[in-house]
Amino acid sequence: MTEIERWVAFSDDPKGGNPAGVVLDAAALDDAAMLSIAAEIGYSETAFVTSDLGAGRKRVRYFSPLAEVPFCGHATVATAVALGPGEHIFVTNAGEVPVTVTDGVATLTSVATSVTPLEPEDVEALLAALGWSIDELDTLLPPKLAYAGAYHPIVAAATRRRLAELDYDVPTLKALMESKGWTTIQLIHRTAPGAFDVRNPFPIGGVYEDPATGAAAAALGGYLRAQGLAHDGATIALSQGDDMGRPSRLTVELHAGEPGVRVRGTAVPLTP
C-alpha cells in the first residue's frame, strides 16, 4: 500500500502554509496512479519520489489534481524536510534542484531563471481575465514572464486593495494559461523595499489560489534581478496566503555566481 504523507510548507503552523502530499516511495506508481493520488488528496500539488539515484539524488515528480507540473517549490520544501537533514538533489522535469535541510527549514536553489516580455495582447487578455485595468498596475514593476522551472507571469498591483480583491474569471484564465504554457500567475504588491505581498491563481491545477508558491517565488527573484530591483546578496520577504486565512512566509535570496534563485521556508507535518 502506498504511504502518503501530508505536510504544510512555508509555515511552522499546520493551520498556515500550503499543504502538500508527499510520497517518498513511488517507484511502483505509473503516471495514472500518481495523478489519481494527487486528485484524491486534493492539494495544489503532491510530490512523488520515484527513484533513488544515489549520492543524495532523488528523481521527483509533481502532480496537481489535474495534471503533472514540471516543478513545485512548496512540495519540494515539504519533501526535503520529510527526507531529513542534509543535502539533497531533486532531479525534476525542469532540471536538478539542490535542497539543503537544517532544523526543519529547507532551502532550494532553482534552475537558472529567465525573464522575457509579455506581448501586449497577452497582458490585455490576462488583465481582462483577472478583472484588472492597466491603470491599477505598479508602473515601476511592468508585467513580464518569469521562469524558474515553470513559467509565471508577474503582475504588480499598485495598491494592496487591488491585490486583496481577487475575483477572476476561472474558465477564461484557465484557457489562457493552458494556451500559453503558464503554470501560475504571480500577483504582487510591494509593501516595502525587499518585501512583497503575493497571491497566486492556479486554475490549471484545479486550485483557485495557491497559499504559498515556491516556484513562483523563485521566478519573482529572477524578475527583480532582471529589472535591477534586487542584486546579489539581496534577501526578499514574501507574505502569501493571508487573504485565504493560511499565512505563509517565503524568503528569497540572490547569491553571486548562481543563475538560479534560493527559496527558503519551514515545513511541518499535518496530523490527522
PDB file of C-alpha atoms in Angstrom:
ATOM      1  CA  MET A   1       0.000   0.000   0.000  1.00  0.00           C
ATOM      2  CA  THR A   2       1.304   3.454  -0.934  1.00  0.00           C
ATOM      3  CA  GLU A   3       2.158   5.583   2.093  1.00  0.00           C
ATOM      4  CA  ILE A   4       1.025   9.174   1.619  1.00  0.00           C
ATOM      5  CA  GLU A   5       2.348  11.851   3.948  1.00  0.00           C
ATOM      6  CA  ARG A   6       0.735  15.240   4.359  1.00  0.00           C
ATOM      7  CA  TRP A   7       2.821  18.307   5.115  1.00  0.00           C
ATOM      8  CA  VAL A   8       2.469  22.081   5.265  1.00  0.00           C
ATOM      9  CA  ALA A   9       5.232  24.167   3.667  1.00  0.00           C
ATOM     10  CA  PHE A  10       6.253  27.771   4.330  1.00  0.00           C
ATOM     11  CA  SER A  11       4.736  27.804   7.809  1.00  0.00           C
ATOM     12  CA  ASP A  12       5.552  26.325  11.197  1.00  0.00           C
ATOM     13  CA  ASP A  13       1.826  26.150  11.983  1.00  0.00           C
ATOM     14  CA  PRO A  14      -0.304  23.429  10.326  1.00  0.00           C
ATOM     15  CA  LYS A  15      -3.112  25.970  10.022  1.00  0.00           C
ATOM     16  CA  GLY A  16      -0.965  28.137   7.732  1.00  0.00           C
ATOM     17  CA  GLY A  17       1.226  27.495   4.739  1.00  0.00           C
ATOM     18  CA  ASN A  18       0.485  25.385   1.693  1.00  0.00           C
ATOM     19  CA  PRO A  19      -0.419  21.715   2.172  1.00  0.00           C
ATOM     20  CA  ALA A  20       1.441  19.189   0.028  1.00  0.00           C
ATOM     21  CA  GLY A  21       1.150  15.474  -0.400  1.00  0.00           C
ATOM     22  CA  VAL A  22       4.443  13.591  -0.210  1.00  0.00           C
ATOM     23  CA  VAL A  23       5.055  10.029  -1.400  1.00  0.00           C
ATOM     24  CA  LEU A  24       8.618   9.032  -0.527  1.00  0.00           C
ATOM     25  CA  ASP A  25       8.470   5.668  -2.321  1.00  0.00           C
ATOM     26  CA  ALA A  26       6.606   5.981  -5.608  1.00  0.00           C
ATOM     27  CA  ALA A  27       8.745   3.527  -7.589  1.00  0.00           C
ATOM     28  CA  ALA A  28       5.794   1.254  -8.320  1.00  0.00           C
ATOM     29  CA  LEU A  29       3.402   4.021  -9.403  1.00  0.00           C
ATOM     30  CA  ASP A  30       2.697   4.887 -13.028  1.00  0.00           C
ATOM     31  CA  ASP A  31       1.533   8.301 -14.254  1.00  0.00           C
ATOM     32  CA  ALA A  32      -2.154   7.464 -13.937  1.00  0.00           C
ATOM     33  CA  ALA A  33      -1.715   6.270 -10.350  1.00  0.00           C
ATOM     34  CA  MET A  34       0.210   9.405  -9.356  1.00  0.00           C
ATOM     35  CA  LEU A  35      -2.415  11.671 -10.920  1.00  0.00           C
ATOM     36  CA  SER A  36      -5.174   9.711  -9.184  1.00  0.00           C
ATOM     37  CA  ILE A  37      -3.470  10.064  -5.798  1.00  0.00           C
ATOM     38  CA  ALA A  38      -2.926  13.806  -6.336  1.00  0.00           C
ATOM     39  CA  ALA A  39      -6.584  14.246  -7.285  1.00  0.00           C
ATOM     40  CA  GLU A  40      -7.766  12.248  -4.279  1.00  0.00           C
ATOM     41  CA  ILE A  41      -5.600  14.261  -1.867  1.00  0.00           C
ATOM     42  CA  GLY A  42      -6.809  17.488  -3.479  1.00  0.00           C
ATOM     43  CA  TYR A  43      -3.857  19.684  -2.537  1.00  0.00           C
ATOM     44  CA  SER A  44      -2.381  22.013  -5.138  1.00  0.00           C
ATOM     45  CA  GLU A  45       0.498  19.548  -5.607  1.00  0.00           C
ATOM     46  CA  THR A  46       1.731  16.174  -4.436  1.00  0.00           C
ATOM     47  CA  ALA A  47       5.394  15.190  -4.812  1.00  0.00           C
ATOM     48  CA  PHE A  48       6.419  11.654  -5.728  1.00  0.00           C
ATOM     49  CA  VAL A  49       9.940  10.307  -5.185  1.00  0.00           C
ATOM     50  CA  THR A  50      10.054   7.775  -7.990  1.00  0.00           C
ATOM     51  CA  SER A  51      13.652   6.583  -7.602  1.00  0.00           C
ATOM     52  CA  ASP A  52      16.819   6.944  -5.517  1.00  0.00           C
ATOM     53  CA  LEU A  53      19.688   7.752  -7.881  1.00  0.00           C
ATOM     54  CA  GLY A  54      22.380   7.609  -5.193  1.00  0.00           C
ATOM     55  CA  ALA A  55      24.692  10.251  -3.715  1.00  0.00           C
ATOM     56  CA  GLY A  56      21.721  12.209  -2.333  1.00  0.00           C
ATOM     57  CA  ARG A  57      19.987  12.440  -5.731  1.00  0.00           C
ATOM     58  CA  LYS A  58      16.275  11.646  -5.960  1.00  0.00           C
ATOM     59  CA  ARG A  59      14.015  11.593  -9.002  1.00  0.00           C
ATOM     60  CA  VAL A  60      10.974  13.684  -8.040  1.00  0.00           C
ATOM     61  CA  ARG A  61       7.783  14.387  -9.967  1.00  0.00           C
ATOM     62  CA  TYR A  62       4.919  16.708  -9.097  1.00  0.00           C
ATOM     63  CA  PHE A  63       1.210  16.348  -9.836  1.00  0.00           C
ATOM     64  CA  SER A  64      -1.650  18.772  -9.275  1.00  0.00           C
ATOM     65  CA  PRO A  65      -5.192  17.330  -9.108  1.00  0.00           C
ATOM     66  CA  LEU A  66      -5.473  17.871 -12.878  1.00  0.00           C
ATOM     67  CA  ALA A  67      -2.018  17.430 -14.409  1.00  0.00           C
ATOM     68  CA  GLU A  68       1.705  16.955 -13.904  1.00  0.00           C
ATOM     69  CA  VAL A  69       3.696  20.160 -13.380  1.00  0.00           C
ATOM     70  CA  PRO A  70       7.431  20.472 -14.120  1.00  0.00           C
ATOM     71  CA  PHE A  71       8.410  21.883 -10.740  1.00  0.00           C
ATOM     72  CA  CYS A  72       6.746  22.812  -7.456  1.00  0.00           C
ATOM     73  CA  GLY A  73       8.542  24.745  -4.748  1.00  0.00           C
ATOM     74  CA  HIS A  74       6.326  24.131  -1.735  1.00  0.00           C
ATOM     75  CA  ALA A  75       6.160  20.381  -2.350  1.00  0.00           C
ATOM     76  CA  THR A  76       9.961  20.406  -2.746  1.00  0.00           C
ATOM     77  CA  VAL A  77      10.341  22.050   0.667  1.00  0.00           C
ATOM     78  CA  ALA A  78       7.899  19.564   2.225  1.00  0.00           C
ATOM     79  CA  THR A  79       9.551  16.536   0.622  1.00  0.00           C
ATOM     80  CA  ALA A  80      13.062  17.613   1.576  1.00  0.00           C
ATOM     81  CA  VAL A  81      12.093  18.149   5.219  1.00  0.00           C
ATOM     82  CA  ALA A  82      10.316  14.776   5.193  1.00  0.00           C
ATOM     83  CA  LEU A  83      13.534  13.150   3.921  1.00  0.00           C
ATOM     84  CA  GLY A  84      15.506  14.670   6.794  1.00  0.00           C
ATOM     85  CA  PRO A  85      18.503  16.924   7.429  1.00  0.00           C
ATOM     86  CA  GLY A  86      21.329  17.192   4.943  1.00  0.00           C
ATOM     87  CA  GLU A  87      21.978  17.860   1.277  1.00  0.00           C
ATOM     88  CA  HIS A  88      19.524  16.564  -1.308  1.00  0.00           C
ATOM     89  CA  ILE A  89      19.382  16.940  -5.076  1.00  0.00           C
ATOM     90  CA  PHE A  90      15.969  16.603  -6.676  1.00  0.00           C
ATOM     91  CA  VAL A  91      16.046  15.583 -10.323  1.00  0.00           C
ATOM     92  CA  THR A  92      12.849  17.180 -11.630  1.00  0.00           C
ATOM     93  CA  ASN A  93      11.293  17.569 -15.066  1.00  0.00           C
ATOM     94  CA  ALA A  94      12.714  21.119 -15.052  1.00  0.00           C
ATOM     95  CA  GLY A  95      16.262  20.077 -14.088  1.00  0.00           C
ATOM     96  CA  GLU A  96      18.299  19.441 -10.953  1.00  0.00           C
ATOM     97  CA  VAL A  97      17.287  21.342  -7.804  1.00  0.00           C
ATOM     98  CA  PRO A  98      19.642  21.203  -4.795  1.00  0.00           C
ATOM     99  CA  VAL A  99      17.903  21.407  -1.412  1.00  0.00           C
ATOM    100  CA  THR A 100      19.539  21.802   1.997  1.00  0.00           C
ATOM    101  CA  VAL A 101      17.613  20.927   5.159  1.00  0.00           C
ATOM    102  CA  THR A 102      18.569  22.161   8.625  1.00  0.00           C
ATOM    103  CA  ASP A 103      16.312  22.134  11.710  1.00  0.00           C
ATOM    104  CA  GLY A 104      13.110  21.740   9.695  1.00  0.00           C
ATOM    105  CA  VAL A 105      13.999  24.532   7.285  1.00  0.00           C
ATOM    106  CA  ALA A 106      14.617  23.757   3.627  1.00  0.00           C
ATOM    107  CA  THR A 107      16.473  25.979   1.169  1.00  0.00           C
ATOM    108  CA  LEU A 108      16.112  25.110  -2.502  1.00  0.00           C
ATOM    109  CA  THR A 109      18.102  26.563  -5.363  1.00  0.00           C
ATOM    110  CA  SER A 110      16.051  26.832  -8.536  1.00  0.00           C
ATOM    111  CA  VAL A 111      17.217  26.138 -12.038  1.00  0.00           C
ATOM    112  CA  ALA A 112      18.506  29.169 -13.936  1.00  0.00           C
ATOM    113  CA  THR A 113      15.901  31.906 -14.151  1.00  0.00           C
ATOM    114  CA  SER A 114      14.877  33.835 -17.246  1.00  0.00           C
ATOM    115  CA  VAL A 115      12.641  36.826 -17.830  1.00  0.00           C
ATOM    116  CA  THR A 116      11.000  37.752 -21.135  1.00  0.00           C
ATOM    117  CA  PRO A 117       8.479  40.392 -22.231  1.00  0.00           C
ATOM    118  CA  LEU A 118       4.787  39.643 -22.274  1.00  0.00           C
ATOM    119  CA  GLU A 119       3.161  40.527 -25.572  1.00  0.00           C
ATOM    120  CA  PRO A 120       0.737  43.468 -25.258  1.00  0.00           C
ATOM    121  CA  GLU A 121      -2.171  41.274 -26.335  1.00  0.00           C
ATOM    122  CA  ASP A 122      -1.270  38.733 -23.640  1.00  0.00           C
ATOM    123  CA  VAL A 123      -1.199  41.454 -20.993  1.00  0.00           C
ATOM    124  CA  GLU A 124      -4.579  42.684 -22.201  1.00  0.00           C
ATOM    125  CA  ALA A 125      -6.076  39.180 -22.115  1.00  0.00           C
ATOM    126  CA  LEU A 126      -4.594  38.456 -18.689  1.00  0.00           C
ATOM    127  CA  LEU A 127      -5.890  41.685 -17.160  1.00  0.00           C
ATOM    128  CA  ALA A 128      -9.316  41.081 -18.679  1.00  0.00           C
ATOM    129  CA  ALA A 129      -9.474  37.595 -17.137  1.00  0.00           C
ATOM    130  CA  LEU A 130      -8.407  38.995 -13.766  1.00  0.00           C
ATOM    131  CA  GLY A 131     -10.854  41.898 -13.992  1.00  0.00           C
ATOM    132  CA  TRP A 132      -7.985  44.361 -13.560  1.00  0.00           C
ATOM    133  CA  SER A 133      -7.290  47.517 -15.535  1.00  0.00           C
ATOM    134  CA  ILE A 134      -3.937  48.776 -16.769  1.00  0.00           C
ATOM    135  CA  ASP A 135      -4.127  51.872 -14.541  1.00  0.00           C
ATOM    136  CA  GLU A 136      -4.271  49.644 -11.445  1.00  0.00           C
ATOM    137  CA  LEU A 137      -0.743  48.340 -12.068  1.00  0.00           C
ATOM    138  CA  ASP A 138       2.525  49.482 -10.479  1.00  0.00           C
ATOM    139  CA  THR A 139       4.343  51.270 -13.293  1.00  0.00           C
ATOM    140  CA  LEU A 140       7.732  50.518 -11.693  1.00  0.00           C
ATOM    141  CA  LEU A 141       7.083  46.779 -11.942  1.00  0.00           C
ATOM    142  CA  PRO A 142       5.943  46.090 -15.522  1.00  0.00           C
ATOM    143  CA  PRO A 143       4.281  42.774 -16.393  1.00  0.00           C
ATOM    144  CA  LYS A 144       6.800  40.148 -17.527  1.00  0.00           C
ATOM    145  CA  LEU A 145       7.015  36.397 -17.959  1.00  0.00           C
ATOM    146  CA  ALA A 146       9.446  34.820 -15.481  1.00  0.00           C
ATOM    147  CA  TYR A 147      10.798  31.282 -15.366  1.00  0.00           C
ATOM    148  CA  ALA A 148      12.457  29.280 -12.583  1.00  0.00           C
ATOM    149  CA  GLY A 149      11.417  25.754 -13.515  1.00  0.00           C
ATOM    150  CA  ALA A 150       7.915  26.784 -14.603  1.00  0.00           C
ATOM    151  CA  TYR A 151       6.509  29.882 -16.315  1.00  0.00           C
ATOM    152  CA  HIS A 152       4.765  32.565 -14.254  1.00  0.00           C
ATOM    153  CA  PRO A 153       3.549  35.957 -15.498  1.00  0.00           C
ATOM    154  CA  ILE A 154       4.426  38.609 -12.914  1.00  0.00           C
ATOM    155  CA  VAL A 155       1.756  41.299 -12.464  1.00  0.00           C
ATOM    156  CA  ALA A 156       2.173  44.037  -9.849  1.00  0.00           C
ATOM    157  CA  ALA A 157      -0.782  45.831  -8.274  1.00  0.00           C
ATOM    158  CA  ALA A 158      -0.307  49.471  -7.383  1.00  0.00           C
ATOM    159  CA  THR A 159      -2.419  49.121  -4.226  1.00  0.00           C
ATOM    160  CA  ARG A 160      -2.927  46.450  -1.598  1.00  0.00           C
ATOM    161  CA  ARG A 161      -6.669  46.811  -2.069  1.00  0.00           C
ATOM    162  CA  ARG A 162      -6.402  45.764  -5.713  1.00  0.00           C
ATOM    163  CA  LEU A 163      -4.469  42.667  -4.667  1.00  0.00           C
ATOM    164  CA  ALA A 164      -6.979  41.865  -1.931  1.00  0.00           C
ATOM    165  CA  GLU A 165      -9.979  41.945  -4.258  1.00  0.00           C
ATOM    166  CA  LEU A 166      -9.214  38.794  -6.250  1.00  0.00           C
ATOM    167  CA  ASP A 167     -12.241  37.610  -8.218  1.00  0.00           C
ATOM    168  CA  TYR A 168     -11.096  36.292 -11.574  1.00  0.00           C
ATOM    169  CA  ASP A 169     -12.868  34.556 -14.455  1.00  0.00           C
ATOM    170  CA  VAL A 170     -11.812  30.949 -13.847  1.00  0.00           C
ATOM    171  CA  PRO A 171     -12.613  29.384 -17.268  1.00  0.00           C
ATOM    172  CA  THR A 172     -11.140  32.323 -19.186  1.00  0.00           C
ATOM    173  CA  LEU A 173      -7.919  32.495 -17.164  1.00  0.00           C
ATOM    174  CA  LYS A 174      -7.506  28.710 -17.244  1.00  0.00           C
ATOM    175  CA  ALA A 175      -7.878  28.622 -21.024  1.00  0.00           C
ATOM    176  CA  LEU A 176      -5.409  31.492 -21.458  1.00  0.00           C
ATOM    177  CA  MET A 177      -2.841  29.817 -19.205  1.00  0.00           C
ATOM    178  CA  GLU A 178      -3.182  26.489 -20.983  1.00  0.00           C
ATOM    179  CA  SER A 179      -2.720  28.141 -24.366  1.00  0.00           C
ATOM    180  CA  LYS A 180       0.431  29.959 -23.194  1.00  0.00           C
ATOM    181  CA  GLY A 181       2.020  27.250 -21.046  1.00  0.00           C
ATOM    182  CA  TRP A 182       1.818  29.313 -17.847  1.00  0.00           C
ATOM    183  CA  THR A 183       1.762  27.371 -14.577  1.00  0.00           C
ATOM    184  CA  THR A 184       0.511  30.042 -12.147  1.00  0.00           C
ATOM    185  CA  ILE A 185       0.035  33.807 -12.144  1.00  0.00           C
ATOM    186  CA  GLN A 186       2.247  35.700  -9.675  1.00  0.00           C
ATOM    187  CA  LEU A 187       0.290  38.728  -8.435  1.00  0.00           C
ATOM    188  CA  ILE A 188       2.353  41.020  -6.224  1.00  0.00           C
ATOM    189  CA  HIS A 189       2.242  44.282  -4.296  1.00  0.00           C
ATOM    190  CA  ARG A 190       5.402  45.877  -2.939  1.00  0.00           C
ATOM    191  CA  THR A 191       4.856  46.733   0.731  1.00  0.00           C
ATOM    192  CA  ALA A 192       8.418  47.922   1.494  1.00  0.00           C
ATOM    193  CA  PRO A 193      11.882  47.717  -0.061  1.00  0.00           C
ATOM    194  CA  GLY A 194      12.596  43.990  -0.228  1.00  0.00           C
ATOM    195  CA  ALA A 195       9.092  42.949   0.888  1.00  0.00           C
ATOM    196  CA  PHE A 196       6.034  41.910  -1.110  1.00  0.00           C
ATOM    197  CA  ASP A 197       2.537  40.621  -0.515  1.00  0.00           C
ATOM    198  CA  VAL A 198       1.759  37.899  -3.042  1.00  0.00           C
ATOM    199  CA  ARG A 199      -1.257  35.998  -4.419  1.00  0.00           C
ATOM    200  CA  ASN A 200      -1.147  33.139  -6.887  1.00  0.00           C
ATOM    201  CA  PRO A 201      -4.090  31.941  -9.029  1.00  0.00           C
ATOM    202  CA  PHE A 202      -3.657  28.303 -10.150  1.00  0.00           C
ATOM    203  CA  PRO A 203      -6.795  27.310 -12.094  1.00  0.00           C
ATOM    204  CA  ILE A 204      -4.971  24.925 -14.437  1.00  0.00           C
ATOM    205  CA  GLY A 205      -4.118  22.836 -11.376  1.00  0.00           C
ATOM    206  CA  GLY A 206      -7.727  22.746 -10.246  1.00  0.00           C
ATOM    207  CA  VAL A 207      -6.999  25.213  -7.431  1.00  0.00           C
ATOM    208  CA  TYR A 208      -8.456  28.719  -7.278  1.00  0.00           C
ATOM    209  CA  GLU A 209      -5.487  30.109  -5.376  1.00  0.00           C
ATOM    210  CA  ASP A 210      -2.218  28.735  -4.021  1.00  0.00           C
ATOM    211  CA  PRO A 211      -1.409  29.814  -0.425  1.00  0.00           C
ATOM    212  CA  ALA A 212       2.382  29.543  -0.920  1.00  0.00           C
ATOM    213  CA  THR A 213       4.201  29.089  -4.223  1.00  0.00           C
ATOM    214  CA  GLY A 214       7.927  28.417  -4.089  1.00  0.00           C
ATOM    215  CA  ALA A 215       8.411  28.101  -7.841  1.00  0.00           C
ATOM    216  CA  ALA A 216       6.763  31.475  -8.430  1.00  0.00           C
ATOM    217  CA  ALA A 217       8.815  32.970  -5.576  1.00  0.00           C
ATOM    218  CA  ALA A 218      11.998  31.879  -7.362  1.00  0.00           C
ATOM    219  CA  ALA A 219      10.676  33.315 -10.622  1.00  0.00           C
ATOM    220  CA  LEU A 220       9.941  36.606  -8.850  1.00  0.00           C
ATOM    221  CA  GLY A 221      13.514  36.691  -7.570  1.00  0.00           C
ATOM    222  CA  GLY A 222      14.745  36.313 -11.138  1.00  0.00           C
ATOM    223  CA  TYR A 223      12.347  39.045 -12.277  1.00  0.00           C
ATOM    224  CA  LEU A 224      13.550  41.500  -9.615  1.00  0.00           C
ATOM    225  CA  ARG A 225      17.168  40.776 -10.519  1.00  0.00           C
ATOM    226  CA  ALA A 226      16.493  41.275 -14.233  1.00  0.00           C
ATOM    227  CA  GLN A 227      14.695  44.567 -13.527  1.00  0.00           C
ATOM    228  CA  GLY A 228      17.629  45.815 -11.440  1.00  0.00           C
ATOM    229  CA  LEU A 229      15.421  45.977  -8.351  1.00  0.00           C
ATOM    230  CA  ALA A 230      17.369  43.335  -6.409  1.00  0.00           C
ATOM    231  CA  HIS A 231      21.041  42.469  -6.564  1.00  0.00           C
ATOM    232  CA  ASP A 232      23.369  39.695  -5.433  1.00  0.00           C
ATOM    233  CA  GLY A 233      23.224  39.395  -1.675  1.00  0.00           C
ATOM    234  CA  ALA A 234      19.607  40.571  -1.503  1.00  0.00           C
ATOM    235  CA  THR A 235      17.036  38.896   0.731  1.00  0.00           C
ATOM    236  CA  ILE A 236      13.382  39.347  -0.216  1.00  0.00           C
ATOM    237  CA  ALA A 237      10.486  38.579   2.131  1.00  0.00           C
ATOM    238  CA  LEU A 238       7.215  37.330   0.637  1.00  0.00           C
ATOM    239  CA  SER A 239       3.931  37.160   2.516  1.00  0.00           C
ATOM    240  CA  GLN A 240       1.362  34.925   0.860  1.00  0.00           C
ATOM    241  CA  GLY A 241      -1.855  33.196   1.887  1.00  0.00           C
ATOM    242  CA  ASP A 242      -3.023  35.869   4.340  1.00  0.00           C
ATOM    243  CA  ASP A 243      -6.071  36.696   2.209  1.00  0.00           C
ATOM    244  CA  MET A 244      -7.001  32.988   2.302  1.00  0.00           C
ATOM    245  CA  GLY A 245      -6.548  32.568   6.040  1.00  0.00           C
ATOM    246  CA  ARG A 246      -3.412  30.425   5.533  1.00  0.00           C
ATOM    247  CA  PRO A 247      -0.492  32.771   6.283  1.00  0.00           C
ATOM    248  CA  SER A 248       2.717  31.695   4.543  1.00  0.00           C
ATOM    249  CA  ARG A 249       6.198  33.180   4.671  1.00  0.00           C
ATOM    250  CA  LEU A 250       8.781  32.665   1.936  1.00  0.00           C
ATOM    251  CA  THR A 251      12.326  34.004   1.874  1.00  0.00           C
ATOM    252  CA  VAL A 252      14.030  34.614  -1.465  1.00  0.00           C
ATOM    253  CA  GLU A 253      17.798  35.045  -1.724  1.00  0.00           C
ATOM    254  CA  LEU A 254      20.065  36.088  -4.587  1.00  0.00           C
ATOM    255  CA  HIS A 255      23.663  34.882  -4.489  1.00  0.00           C
ATOM    256  CA  ALA A 256      26.606  35.895  -6.656  1.00  0.00           C
ATOM    257  CA  GLY A 257      27.529  33.347  -9.300  1.00  0.00           C
ATOM    258  CA  GLU A 258      24.211  31.489  -9.060  1.00  0.00           C
ATOM    259  CA  PRO A 259      21.950  31.665 -12.130  1.00  0.00           C
ATOM    260  CA  GLY A 260      19.138  30.262 -10.020  1.00  0.00           C
ATOM    261  CA  VAL A 261      17.367  31.737  -7.000  1.00  0.00           C
ATOM    262  CA  ARG A 262      17.258  30.346  -3.474  1.00  0.00           C
ATOM    263  CA  VAL A 263      13.913  29.978  -1.724  1.00  0.00           C
ATOM    264  CA  ARG A 264      13.786  29.138   1.970  1.00  0.00           C
ATOM    265  CA  GLY A 265      10.953  28.016   4.225  1.00  0.00           C
ATOM    266  CA  THR A 266       9.828  25.724   7.001  1.00  0.00           C
ATOM    267  CA  ALA A 267       7.672  22.619   6.772  1.00  0.00           C
ATOM    268  CA  VAL A 268       5.695  20.718   9.399  1.00  0.00           C
ATOM    269  CA  PRO A 269       3.602  17.548   9.185  1.00  0.00           C
ATOM    270  CA  LEU A 270      -0.162  17.664   9.099  1.00  0.00           C
ATOM    271  CA  THR A 271      -1.597  15.321  11.718  1.00  0.00           C
ATOM    272  CA  PRO A 272      -4.885  13.514  11.035  1.00  0.00           C
TER     273      PRO A 272
END
